[in-house]
PDB file of C-alpha atoms in Angstrom:
ATOM      1  CA  MET A   1      23.881   0.431   4.073  1.00  0.00           C
ATOM      2  CA  TYR A   2      24.722   3.586   4.277  1.00  0.00           C
ATOM      3  CA  SER A   3      26.606   5.226   7.172  1.00  0.00           C
ATOM      4  CA  PHE A   4      25.667   6.605  10.814  1.00  0.00           C
ATOM      5  CA  GLU A   5      25.494   3.943  13.103  1.00  0.00           C
ATOM      6  CA  SER A   6      25.274   6.877  16.037  1.00  0.00           C
ATOM      7  CA  HIS A   7      21.688   6.879  14.928  1.00  0.00           C
ATOM      8  CA  THR A   8      20.737   2.856  13.797  1.00  0.00           C
ATOM      9  CA  GLU A   9      20.278  -0.039  16.129  1.00  0.00           C
ATOM     10  CA  LEU A  10      20.008  -3.545  15.217  1.00  0.00           C
ATOM     11  CA  ALA A  11      17.409  -6.082  16.068  1.00  0.00           C
ATOM     12  CA  SER A  12      16.203  -9.344  16.405  1.00  0.00           C
ATOM     13  CA  PHE A  13      12.541  -9.859  15.594  1.00  0.00           C
ATOM     14  CA  SER A  14      10.817 -13.874  15.872  1.00  0.00           C
ATOM     15  CA  ARG A  15       8.706 -14.997  13.098  1.00  0.00           C
ATOM     16  CA  LYS A  16       5.451 -13.197  13.832  1.00  0.00           C
ATOM     17  CA  GLN A  17       6.815 -10.335  16.338  1.00  0.00           C
ATOM     18  CA  VAL A  18       5.139  -6.410  15.565  1.00  0.00           C
ATOM     19  CA  VAL A  19       7.622  -4.051  14.520  1.00  0.00           C
ATOM     20  CA  TYR A  20       5.374  -0.877  14.702  1.00  0.00           C
ATOM     21  CA  ARG A  21       1.736  -1.112  15.338  1.00  0.00           C
ATOM     22  CA  ASN A  22      -0.830   0.754  12.653  1.00  0.00           C
ATOM     23  CA  GLY A  23      -1.389   4.157  14.263  1.00  0.00           C
ATOM     24  CA  LYS A  24       1.518   4.511  16.550  1.00  0.00           C
ATOM     25  CA  SER A  25       3.814   7.046  16.426  1.00  0.00           C
ATOM     26  CA  ALA A  26       7.050   6.806  14.213  1.00  0.00           C
ATOM     27  CA  LYS A  27      10.222   6.719  15.431  1.00  0.00           C
ATOM     28  CA  GLY A  28      12.290   6.141  12.670  1.00  0.00           C
ATOM     29  CA  PHE A  29      12.334   3.792   9.686  1.00  0.00           C
ATOM     30  CA  TYR A  30      13.948   0.115   9.520  1.00  0.00           C
ATOM     31  CA  TYR A  31      16.555  -1.689   7.246  1.00  0.00           C
ATOM     32  CA  VAL A  32      15.836  -5.741   6.385  1.00  0.00           C
ATOM     33  CA  GLU A  33      19.340  -7.286   7.180  1.00  0.00           C
ATOM     34  CA  SER A  34      17.987 -10.766   6.703  1.00  0.00           C
ATOM     35  CA  GLY A  35      14.389 -12.119   6.489  1.00  0.00           C
ATOM     36  CA  GLN A  36      11.190 -11.189   5.447  1.00  0.00           C
ATOM     37  CA  ILE A  37       9.040  -8.090   7.555  1.00  0.00           C
ATOM     38  CA  GLY A  38       5.533  -8.091   5.863  1.00  0.00           C
ATOM     39  CA  LEU A  39       3.324  -4.968   6.150  1.00  0.00           C
ATOM     40  CA  TYR A  40      -0.106  -5.406   6.880  1.00  0.00           C
ATOM     41  CA  GLN A  41      -3.450  -3.591   7.172  1.00  0.00           C
ATOM     42  CA  VAL A  42      -6.539  -4.670   8.984  1.00  0.00           C
ATOM     43  CA  THR A  43      -9.515  -3.958   6.862  1.00  0.00           C
ATOM     44  CA  GLU A  44     -12.966  -2.554   8.600  1.00  0.00           C
ATOM     45  CA  SER A  45     -14.071  -6.023   8.145  1.00  0.00           C
ATOM     46  CA  GLY A  46     -11.559  -7.079  10.557  1.00  0.00           C
ATOM     47  CA  LYS A  47      -9.360  -9.169   8.147  1.00  0.00           C
ATOM     48  CA  GLU A  48      -5.915  -8.510   8.277  1.00  0.00           C
ATOM     49  CA  SER A  49      -4.590  -7.814   4.551  1.00  0.00           C
ATOM     50  CA  LEU A  50      -0.781  -7.822   3.470  1.00  0.00           C
ATOM     51  CA  LEU A  51       0.050  -4.444   1.639  1.00  0.00           C
ATOM     52  CA  ARG A  52       3.789  -5.903   1.003  1.00  0.00           C
ATOM     53  CA  ILE A  53       6.782  -7.863   1.876  1.00  0.00           C
ATOM     54  CA  TYR A  54      10.568  -6.414   2.456  1.00  0.00           C
ATOM     55  CA  GLY A  55      13.355  -9.123   2.457  1.00  0.00           C
ATOM     56  CA  PRO A  56      17.197  -8.179   2.288  1.00  0.00           C
ATOM     57  CA  GLY A  57      18.686  -4.902   1.475  1.00  0.00           C
ATOM     58  CA  SER A  58      14.736  -3.129   1.866  1.00  0.00           C
ATOM     59  CA  TYR A  59      14.206   0.309   3.868  1.00  0.00           C
ATOM     60  CA  PHE A  60      10.628   0.125   5.369  1.00  0.00           C
ATOM     61  CA  GLY A  61       8.888   2.245   7.619  1.00  0.00           C
ATOM     62  CA  TYR A  62       9.695   5.880   5.506  1.00  0.00           C
ATOM     63  CA  ARG A  63       6.915   7.254   4.679  1.00  0.00           C
ATOM     64  CA  SER A  64       5.966   8.113   8.161  1.00  0.00           C
ATOM     65  CA  LEU A  65       9.095  10.732   7.847  1.00  0.00           C
ATOM     66  CA  PHE A  66       7.556  12.564   4.928  1.00  0.00           C
ATOM     67  CA  THR A  67       4.112  13.054   6.139  1.00  0.00           C
ATOM     68  CA  GLY A  68       4.547  13.190   9.972  1.00  0.00           C
ATOM     69  CA  GLN A  69       2.381  11.028  11.019  1.00  0.00           C
ATOM     70  CA  ASN A  70       2.263   8.088  12.795  1.00  0.00           C
ATOM     71  CA  TYR A  71       2.728   4.340  10.888  1.00  0.00           C
ATOM     72  CA  PRO A  72      -0.138   3.873   8.786  1.00  0.00           C
ATOM     73  CA  SER A  73       0.410   0.054   8.804  1.00  0.00           C
ATOM     74  CA  THR A  74       1.676  -2.617  10.773  1.00  0.00           C
ATOM     75  CA  ALA A  75       5.135  -4.186  10.141  1.00  0.00           C
ATOM     76  CA  ARG A  76       5.729  -7.808  11.553  1.00  0.00           C
ATOM     77  CA  ALA A  77       8.216 -10.325  11.483  1.00  0.00           C
ATOM     78  CA  MET A  78       7.024 -12.995   8.306  1.00  0.00           C
ATOM     79  CA  LEU A  79      10.876 -15.230   9.201  1.00  0.00           C
ATOM     80  CA  ASN A  80      13.519 -14.663  11.937  1.00  0.00           C
ATOM     81  CA  SER A  81      15.096 -11.060  10.841  1.00  0.00           C
ATOM     82  CA  GLU A  82      17.203  -8.546  11.583  1.00  0.00           C
ATOM     83  CA  VAL A  83      16.401  -5.818  11.161  1.00  0.00           C
ATOM     84  CA  VAL A  84      18.670  -1.945  11.552  1.00  0.00           C
ATOM     85  CA  LYS A  85      16.668   0.187  12.899  1.00  0.00           C
ATOM     86  CA  ILE A  86      17.811   3.937  11.709  1.00  0.00           C
ATOM     87  CA  ASP A  87      16.600   6.736  14.625  1.00  0.00           C
ATOM     88  CA  VAL A  88      14.889   9.779  12.683  1.00  0.00           C
ATOM     89  CA  ASN A  89      12.322  11.671  13.306  1.00  0.00           C
ATOM     90  CA  ASP A  90      11.679  13.792   9.896  1.00  0.00           C
ATOM     91  CA  PHE A  91      13.190  13.609   6.881  1.00  0.00           C
ATOM     92  CA  LYS A  92      15.143  17.077   6.591  1.00  0.00           C
ATOM     93  CA  SER A  93      17.193  15.008   9.519  1.00  0.00           C
ATOM     94  CA  LEU A  94      17.756  12.217   7.472  1.00  0.00           C
ATOM     95  CA  ASP A  95      18.476  14.471   4.334  1.00  0.00           C
ATOM     96  CA  GLU A  96      21.237  15.985   6.269  1.00  0.00           C
ATOM     97  CA  LEU A  97      22.458  13.234   7.895  1.00  0.00           C
ATOM     98  CA  ALA A  98      22.043  10.742   4.750  1.00  0.00           C
ATOM     99  CA  PRO A  99      21.522  12.620   1.583  1.00  0.00           C
ATOM    100  CA  THR A 100      21.747  10.181  -0.919  1.00  0.00           C
ATOM    101  CA  LEU A 101      19.924   7.913   1.061  1.00  0.00           C
ATOM    102  CA  ALA A 102      16.850  10.610   1.324  1.00  0.00           C
ATOM    103  CA  SER A 103      17.291  11.050  -2.161  1.00  0.00           C
ATOM    104  CA  ASP A 104      17.282   7.026  -3.017  1.00  0.00           C
ATOM    105  CA  LEU A 105      13.719   6.737  -0.162  1.00  0.00           C
ATOM    106  CA  MET A 106      11.878   9.992  -2.187  1.00  0.00           C
ATOM    107  CA  LYS A 107      12.399   7.528  -5.730  1.00  0.00           C
ATOM    108  CA  GLU A 108      11.314   4.473  -3.475  1.00  0.00           C
ATOM    109  CA  VAL A 109       8.283   6.215  -3.288  1.00  0.00           C
ATOM    110  CA  CYS A 110       7.737   7.352  -6.341  1.00  0.00           C
ATOM    111  CA  TYR A 111       8.384   3.899  -7.708  1.00  0.00           C
ATOM    112  CA  GLU A 112       5.713   2.780  -4.893  1.00  0.00           C
ATOM    113  CA  LEU A 113       2.741   5.425  -5.399  1.00  0.00           C
ATOM    114  CA  GLY A 114       3.324   3.623  -9.395  1.00  0.00           C
ATOM    115  CA  GLU A 115       3.297   0.451  -8.304  1.00  0.00           C
ATOM    116  CA  ALA A 116      -0.294   1.450  -5.733  1.00  0.00           C
ATOM    117  CA  GLU A 117      -1.842   3.037  -8.530  1.00  0.00           C
ATOM    118  CA  LYS A 118      -1.360   0.456 -11.396  1.00  0.00           C
ATOM    119  CA  ARG A 119      -2.867  -2.097  -8.840  1.00  0.00           C
ATOM    120  CA  LEU A 120      -5.550  -0.055  -8.198  1.00  0.00           C
ATOM    121  CA  MET A 121      -5.963   0.069 -11.912  1.00  0.00           C
ATOM    122  CA  GLN A 122      -6.403  -3.057 -11.928  1.00  0.00           C
ATOM    123  CA  PHE A 123      -8.481  -3.519  -9.390  1.00  0.00           C
ATOM    124  CA  ASN A 124     -11.190  -1.593 -11.316  1.00  0.00           C
ATOM    125  CA  ALA A 125     -10.625  -2.844 -14.142  1.00  0.00           C
ATOM    126  CA  PHE A 126     -11.592  -6.751 -12.599  1.00  0.00           C
ATOM    127  CA  SER A 127     -13.908  -5.288 -10.027  1.00  0.00           C
ATOM    128  CA  ALA A 128     -16.211  -3.539 -13.170  1.00  0.00           C
ATOM    129  CA  LYS A 129     -15.491  -6.682 -15.466  1.00  0.00           C
ATOM    130  CA  ASN A 130     -17.222  -8.733 -12.521  1.00  0.00           C
ATOM    131  CA  VAL A 131     -20.128  -5.619 -11.798  1.00  0.00           C
ATOM    132  CA  PHE A 132     -20.955  -5.784 -15.812  1.00  0.00           C
ATOM    133  CA  SER A 133     -20.933  -9.402 -15.317  1.00  0.00           C
ATOM    134  CA  ILE A 134     -23.424  -9.496 -12.685  1.00  0.00           C
ATOM    135  CA  LEU A 135     -25.574  -6.920 -13.822  1.00  0.00           C
ATOM    136  CA  SER A 136     -25.691  -8.401 -17.788  1.00  0.00           C
ATOM    137  CA  ARG A 137     -26.903 -11.784 -15.818  1.00  0.00           C
ATOM    138  CA  ILE A 138     -29.897  -9.848 -14.174  1.00  0.00           C
ATOM    139  CA  SER A 139     -32.969  -8.394 -16.625  1.00  0.00           C
ATOM    140  CA  LEU A 140     -32.213  -5.276 -16.668  1.00  0.00           C
ATOM    141  CA  LYS A 141     -36.113  -4.799 -18.183  1.00  0.00           C
ATOM    142  CA  CYS A 142     -37.101  -5.780 -14.512  1.00  0.00           C
ATOM    143  CA  ILE A 143     -35.299  -2.950 -13.132  1.00  0.00           C
ATOM    144  CA  ARG A 144     -34.926   0.172 -14.813  1.00  0.00           C
ATOM    145  CA  ILE A 145     -31.953   1.989 -14.516  1.00  0.00           C
ATOM    146  CA  THR A 146     -30.798   4.764 -16.817  1.00  0.00           C
ATOM    147  CA  LEU A 147     -27.073   5.546 -17.988  1.00  0.00           C
ATOM    148  CA  GLY A 148     -26.637   7.837 -15.378  1.00  0.00           C
ATOM    149  CA  HIS A 149     -28.064   5.983 -12.752  1.00  0.00           C
ATOM    150  CA  ILE A 150     -25.250   3.039 -13.966  1.00  0.00           C
ATOM    151  CA  GLU A 151     -22.531   5.215 -13.930  1.00  0.00           C
ATOM    152  CA  LYS A 152     -23.290   6.817 -10.757  1.00  0.00           C
ATOM    153  CA  LEU A 153     -23.376   3.727  -8.799  1.00  0.00           C
ATOM    154  CA  LEU A 154     -20.201   2.009 -10.894  1.00  0.00           C
ATOM    155  CA  ASN A 155     -17.837   5.011 -11.051  1.00  0.00           C
ATOM    156  CA  THR A 156     -16.850   3.729 -14.414  1.00  0.00           C
ATOM    157  CA  ALA A 157     -16.114   5.038 -17.755  1.00  0.00           C
ATOM    158  CA  GLU A 158     -18.303   5.189 -20.447  1.00  0.00           C
ATOM    159  CA  GLN A 159     -16.258   2.116 -22.111  1.00  0.00           C
ATOM    160  CA  ILE A 160     -18.489  -0.303 -18.934  1.00  0.00           C
ATOM    161  CA  SER A 161     -21.376   2.196 -19.100  1.00  0.00           C
ATOM    162  CA  ARG A 162     -22.461   2.147 -22.307  1.00  0.00           C
ATOM    163  CA  PRO A 163     -22.689  -1.989 -23.029  1.00  0.00           C
ATOM    164  CA  LEU A 164     -25.781  -1.530 -20.397  1.00  0.00           C
ATOM    165  CA  PHE A 165     -27.160   0.661 -21.663  1.00  0.00           C
ATOM    166  CA  VAL A 166     -27.221  -1.406 -24.560  1.00  0.00           C
ATOM    167  CA  ILE A 167     -28.430  -4.453 -22.410  1.00  0.00           C
ATOM    168  CA  ALA A 168     -31.051  -2.531 -20.554  1.00  0.00           C
ATOM    169  CA  ARG A 169     -32.418  -0.894 -23.901  1.00  0.00           C
ATOM    170  CA  LEU A 170     -33.224  -4.870 -24.799  1.00  0.00           C
TER     171      LEU A 170
END
């Protein structure tokens, strides 16, 4: 870990205890010494989704340093955990205090963005296949849908809408 003890505080969290809540003002970021921290978000329907798991050696809660926004999700201990809170309020302060850490966190943000893009592409491919499967079972002779409507409804590439158009013409 990086050396800036005057800006850190060790905290213990028992299983299921909240570290920070979605929408709360970001007051620094965190480093996992031991245990596991889960990052959660609640959907509009009220279902809680686990976004990410942080284990020993991981930083979390730092994206708010880059954006100046409130925490976008809730962090909660999945196991009894020891967490170091790093008390800096913005990226510039972190860069002045620990430039190597600031650079490492920027790389981590880019890595997480790439991973999120991959998951989104996988989800879209999975969703498009499911929609194709469902629609292919429906008698499209009874439902007059044009190629343009299908593309708008699915918001998918030509590779999905063309086979549906062929089926619709049967």
